[in-house]
Coordinates of N, CA, C and O in Angstrom, one line a residue:
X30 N 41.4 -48.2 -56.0 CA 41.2 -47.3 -54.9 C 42.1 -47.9 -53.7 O 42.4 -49.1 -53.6
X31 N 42.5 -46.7 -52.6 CA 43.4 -47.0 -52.2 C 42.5 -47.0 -50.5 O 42.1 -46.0 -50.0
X32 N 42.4 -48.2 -50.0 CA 41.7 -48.0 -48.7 C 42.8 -48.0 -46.9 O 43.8 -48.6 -46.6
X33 N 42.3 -47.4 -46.3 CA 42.6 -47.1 -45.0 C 42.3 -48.1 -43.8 O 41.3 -48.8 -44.0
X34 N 42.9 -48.2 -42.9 CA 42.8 -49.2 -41.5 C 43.3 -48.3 -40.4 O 44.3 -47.7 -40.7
X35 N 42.9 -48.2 -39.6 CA 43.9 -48.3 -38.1 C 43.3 -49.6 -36.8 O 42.3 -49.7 -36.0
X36 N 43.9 -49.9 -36.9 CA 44.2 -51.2 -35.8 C 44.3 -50.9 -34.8 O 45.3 -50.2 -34.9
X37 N 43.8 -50.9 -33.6 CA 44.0 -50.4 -32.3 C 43.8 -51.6 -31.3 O 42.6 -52.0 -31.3
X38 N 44.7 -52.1 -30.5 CA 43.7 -52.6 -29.1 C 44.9 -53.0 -27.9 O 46.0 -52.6 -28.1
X39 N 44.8 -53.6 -26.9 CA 45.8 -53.4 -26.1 C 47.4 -54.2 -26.6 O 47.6 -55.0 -27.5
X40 N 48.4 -53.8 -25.9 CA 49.5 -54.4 -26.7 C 50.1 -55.8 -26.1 O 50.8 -56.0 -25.1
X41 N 49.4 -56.7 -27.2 CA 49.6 -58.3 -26.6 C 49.6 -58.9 -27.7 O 49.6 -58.3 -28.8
X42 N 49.6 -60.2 -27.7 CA 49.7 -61.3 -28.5 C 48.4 -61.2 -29.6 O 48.4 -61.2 -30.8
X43 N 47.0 -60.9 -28.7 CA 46.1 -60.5 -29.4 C 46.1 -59.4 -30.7 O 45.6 -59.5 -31.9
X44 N 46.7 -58.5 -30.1 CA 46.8 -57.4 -31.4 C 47.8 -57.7 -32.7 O 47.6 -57.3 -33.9
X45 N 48.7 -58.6 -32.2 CA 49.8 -58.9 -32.9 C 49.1 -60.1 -33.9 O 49.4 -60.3 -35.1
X46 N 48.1 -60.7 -33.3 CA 47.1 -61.6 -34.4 C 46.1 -60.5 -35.0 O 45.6 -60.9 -36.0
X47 N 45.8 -59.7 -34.8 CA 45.0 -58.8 -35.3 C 45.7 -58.4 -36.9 O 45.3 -58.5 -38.0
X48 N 46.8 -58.1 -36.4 CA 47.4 -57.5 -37.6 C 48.3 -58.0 -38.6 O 48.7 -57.6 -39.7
X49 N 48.5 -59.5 -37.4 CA 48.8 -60.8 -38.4 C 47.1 -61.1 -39.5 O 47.4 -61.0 -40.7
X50 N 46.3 -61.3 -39.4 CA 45.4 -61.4 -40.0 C 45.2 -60.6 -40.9 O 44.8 -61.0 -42.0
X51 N 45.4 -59.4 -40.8 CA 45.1 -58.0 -41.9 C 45.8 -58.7 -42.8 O 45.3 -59.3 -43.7
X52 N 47.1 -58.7 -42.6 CA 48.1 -59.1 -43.3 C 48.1 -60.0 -44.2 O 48.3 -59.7 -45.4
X53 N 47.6 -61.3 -43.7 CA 47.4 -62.2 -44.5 C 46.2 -62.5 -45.4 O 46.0 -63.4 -46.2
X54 N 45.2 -61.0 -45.1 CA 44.3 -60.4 -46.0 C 44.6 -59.8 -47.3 O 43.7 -59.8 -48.2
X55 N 45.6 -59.2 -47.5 CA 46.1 -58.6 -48.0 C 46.6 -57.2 -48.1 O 47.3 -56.7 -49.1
X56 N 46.2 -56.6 -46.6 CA 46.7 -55.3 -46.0 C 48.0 -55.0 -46.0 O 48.4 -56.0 -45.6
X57 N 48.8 -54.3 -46.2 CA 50.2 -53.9 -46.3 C 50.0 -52.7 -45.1 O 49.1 -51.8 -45.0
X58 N 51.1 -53.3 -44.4 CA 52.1 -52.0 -43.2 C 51.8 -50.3 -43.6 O 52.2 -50.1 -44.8
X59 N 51.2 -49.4 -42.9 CA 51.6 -48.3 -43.5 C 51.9 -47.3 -42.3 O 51.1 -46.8 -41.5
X60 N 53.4 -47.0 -42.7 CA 54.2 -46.5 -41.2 C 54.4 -47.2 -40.1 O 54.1 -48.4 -40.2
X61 N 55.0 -46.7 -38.8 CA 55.4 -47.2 -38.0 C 54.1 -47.7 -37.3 O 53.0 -47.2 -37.6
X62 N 54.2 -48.6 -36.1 CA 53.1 -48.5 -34.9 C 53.1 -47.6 -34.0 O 54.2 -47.2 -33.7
X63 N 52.1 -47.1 -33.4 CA 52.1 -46.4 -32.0 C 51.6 -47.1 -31.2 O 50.7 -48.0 -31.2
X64 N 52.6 -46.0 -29.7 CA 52.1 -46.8 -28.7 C 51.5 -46.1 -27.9 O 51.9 -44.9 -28.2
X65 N 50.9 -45.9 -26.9 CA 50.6 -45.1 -25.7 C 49.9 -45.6 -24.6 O 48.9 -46.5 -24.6
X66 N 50.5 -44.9 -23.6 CA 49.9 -45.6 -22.2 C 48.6 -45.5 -21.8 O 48.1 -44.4 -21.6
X67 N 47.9 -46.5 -21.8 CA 46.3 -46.0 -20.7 C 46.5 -45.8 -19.5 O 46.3 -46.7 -18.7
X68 N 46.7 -44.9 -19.0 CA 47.0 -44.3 -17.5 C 45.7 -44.8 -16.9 O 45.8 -45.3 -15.8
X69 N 44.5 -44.8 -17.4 CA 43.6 -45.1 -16.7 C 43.8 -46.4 -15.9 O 43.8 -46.5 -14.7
X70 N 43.9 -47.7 -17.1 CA 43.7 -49.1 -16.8 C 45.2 -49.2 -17.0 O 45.4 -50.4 -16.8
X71 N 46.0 -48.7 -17.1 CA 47.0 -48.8 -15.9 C 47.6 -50.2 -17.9 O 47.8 -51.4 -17.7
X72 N 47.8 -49.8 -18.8 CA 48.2 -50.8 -19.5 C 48.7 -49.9 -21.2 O 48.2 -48.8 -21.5
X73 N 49.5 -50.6 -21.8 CA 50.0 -50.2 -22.8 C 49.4 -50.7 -23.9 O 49.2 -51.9 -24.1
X74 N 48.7 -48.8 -25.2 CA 47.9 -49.0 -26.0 C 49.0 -49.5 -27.4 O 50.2 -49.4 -27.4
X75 N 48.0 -50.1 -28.5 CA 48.9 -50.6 -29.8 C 48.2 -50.0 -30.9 O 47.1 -50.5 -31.1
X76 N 48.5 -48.9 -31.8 CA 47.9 -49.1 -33.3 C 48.7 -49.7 -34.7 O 49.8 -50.0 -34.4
X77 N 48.4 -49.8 -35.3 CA 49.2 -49.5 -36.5 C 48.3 -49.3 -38.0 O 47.5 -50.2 -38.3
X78 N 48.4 -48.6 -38.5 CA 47.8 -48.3 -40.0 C 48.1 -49.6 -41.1 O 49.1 -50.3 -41.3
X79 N 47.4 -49.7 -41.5 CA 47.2 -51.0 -42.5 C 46.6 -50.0 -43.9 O 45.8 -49.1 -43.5
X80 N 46.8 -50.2 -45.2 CA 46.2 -49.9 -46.3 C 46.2 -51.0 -47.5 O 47.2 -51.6 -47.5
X81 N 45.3 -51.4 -48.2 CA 45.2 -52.1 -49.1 C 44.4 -51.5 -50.4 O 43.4 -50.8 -50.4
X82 N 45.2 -52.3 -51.7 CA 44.2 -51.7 -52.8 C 43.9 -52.5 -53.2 O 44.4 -53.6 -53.5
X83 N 42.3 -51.9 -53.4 CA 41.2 -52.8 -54.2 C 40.7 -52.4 -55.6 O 41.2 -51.4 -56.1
X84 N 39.8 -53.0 -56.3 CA 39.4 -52.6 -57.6 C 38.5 -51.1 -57.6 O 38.0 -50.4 -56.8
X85 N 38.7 -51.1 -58.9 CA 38.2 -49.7 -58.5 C 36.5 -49.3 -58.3 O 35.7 -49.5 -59.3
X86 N 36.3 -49.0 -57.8 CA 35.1 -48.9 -57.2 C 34.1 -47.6 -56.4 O 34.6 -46.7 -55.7
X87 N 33.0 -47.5 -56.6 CA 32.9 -46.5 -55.7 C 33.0 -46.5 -54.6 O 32.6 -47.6 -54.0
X88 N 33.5 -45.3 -53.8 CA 33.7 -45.0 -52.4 C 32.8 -45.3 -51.9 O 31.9 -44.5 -52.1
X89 N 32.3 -46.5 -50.9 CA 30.7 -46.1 -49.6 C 30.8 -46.4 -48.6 O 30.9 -47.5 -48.4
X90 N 30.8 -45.2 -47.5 CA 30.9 -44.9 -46.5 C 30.0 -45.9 -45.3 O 30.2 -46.1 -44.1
X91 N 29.3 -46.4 -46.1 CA 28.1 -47.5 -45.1 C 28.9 -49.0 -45.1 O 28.6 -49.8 -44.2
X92 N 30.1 -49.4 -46.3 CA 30.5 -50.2 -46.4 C 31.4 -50.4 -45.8 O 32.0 -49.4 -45.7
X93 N 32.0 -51.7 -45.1 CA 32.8 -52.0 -43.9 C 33.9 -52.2 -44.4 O 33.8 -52.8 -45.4
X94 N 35.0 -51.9 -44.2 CA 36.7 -51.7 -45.0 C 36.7 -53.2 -45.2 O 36.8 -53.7 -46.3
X95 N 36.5 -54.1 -43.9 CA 37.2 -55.2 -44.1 C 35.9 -56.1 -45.5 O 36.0 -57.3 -45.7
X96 N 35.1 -55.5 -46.1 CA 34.3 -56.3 -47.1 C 34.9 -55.8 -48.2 O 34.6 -56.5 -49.2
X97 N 35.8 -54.5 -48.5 CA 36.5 -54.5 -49.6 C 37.1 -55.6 -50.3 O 37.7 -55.4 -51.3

C-alpha cells in the first residue's frame, strides 16, 4: 500500500528537518514543494508531499501515517 504525507510548517531550518527526518524514515519526495505567503503573520509557508510504501495491509483511518 501506497501511503500519503503533506508536511507543512513555516519555511526554515525547522521544516527542512522535518522532511529531513521523513526522509530518513523512509518517505520518498513526491512532486515539487510549495510555497505561500502568510499575509497574516507576515511569513513564508512550506509543504511538500512525502509517500512511502508499506506492507500490505489494511487501510485505517484512526491509524497515524507516521506508525505505518
Amino acid at each position: 500500500m501506497l501511503i500519503y504525507r503533506f508536511l507543512t510548517g513555516v519555511d526554515d531550518s525547522a521544516f527542512c528537518h522535518k522532511v529531513t527526518k521523513a526522509l530518513s524514515e523512509g518517505w520518498h519526495l513526491h512532486g515539487s514543494p510549495s510555497y505561500a505567503f502568510d499575509a497574516a503573520a507576515g511569513r513564508m509557508m512550506a509543504g511538500q508531499a512525502v509517500t512511502k510504501e508499506v506492507a500490505d495491509q489494511p487501510y485505517d483511518p484512526d491509524k497515524k501515517l507516521v506508525d505505518y
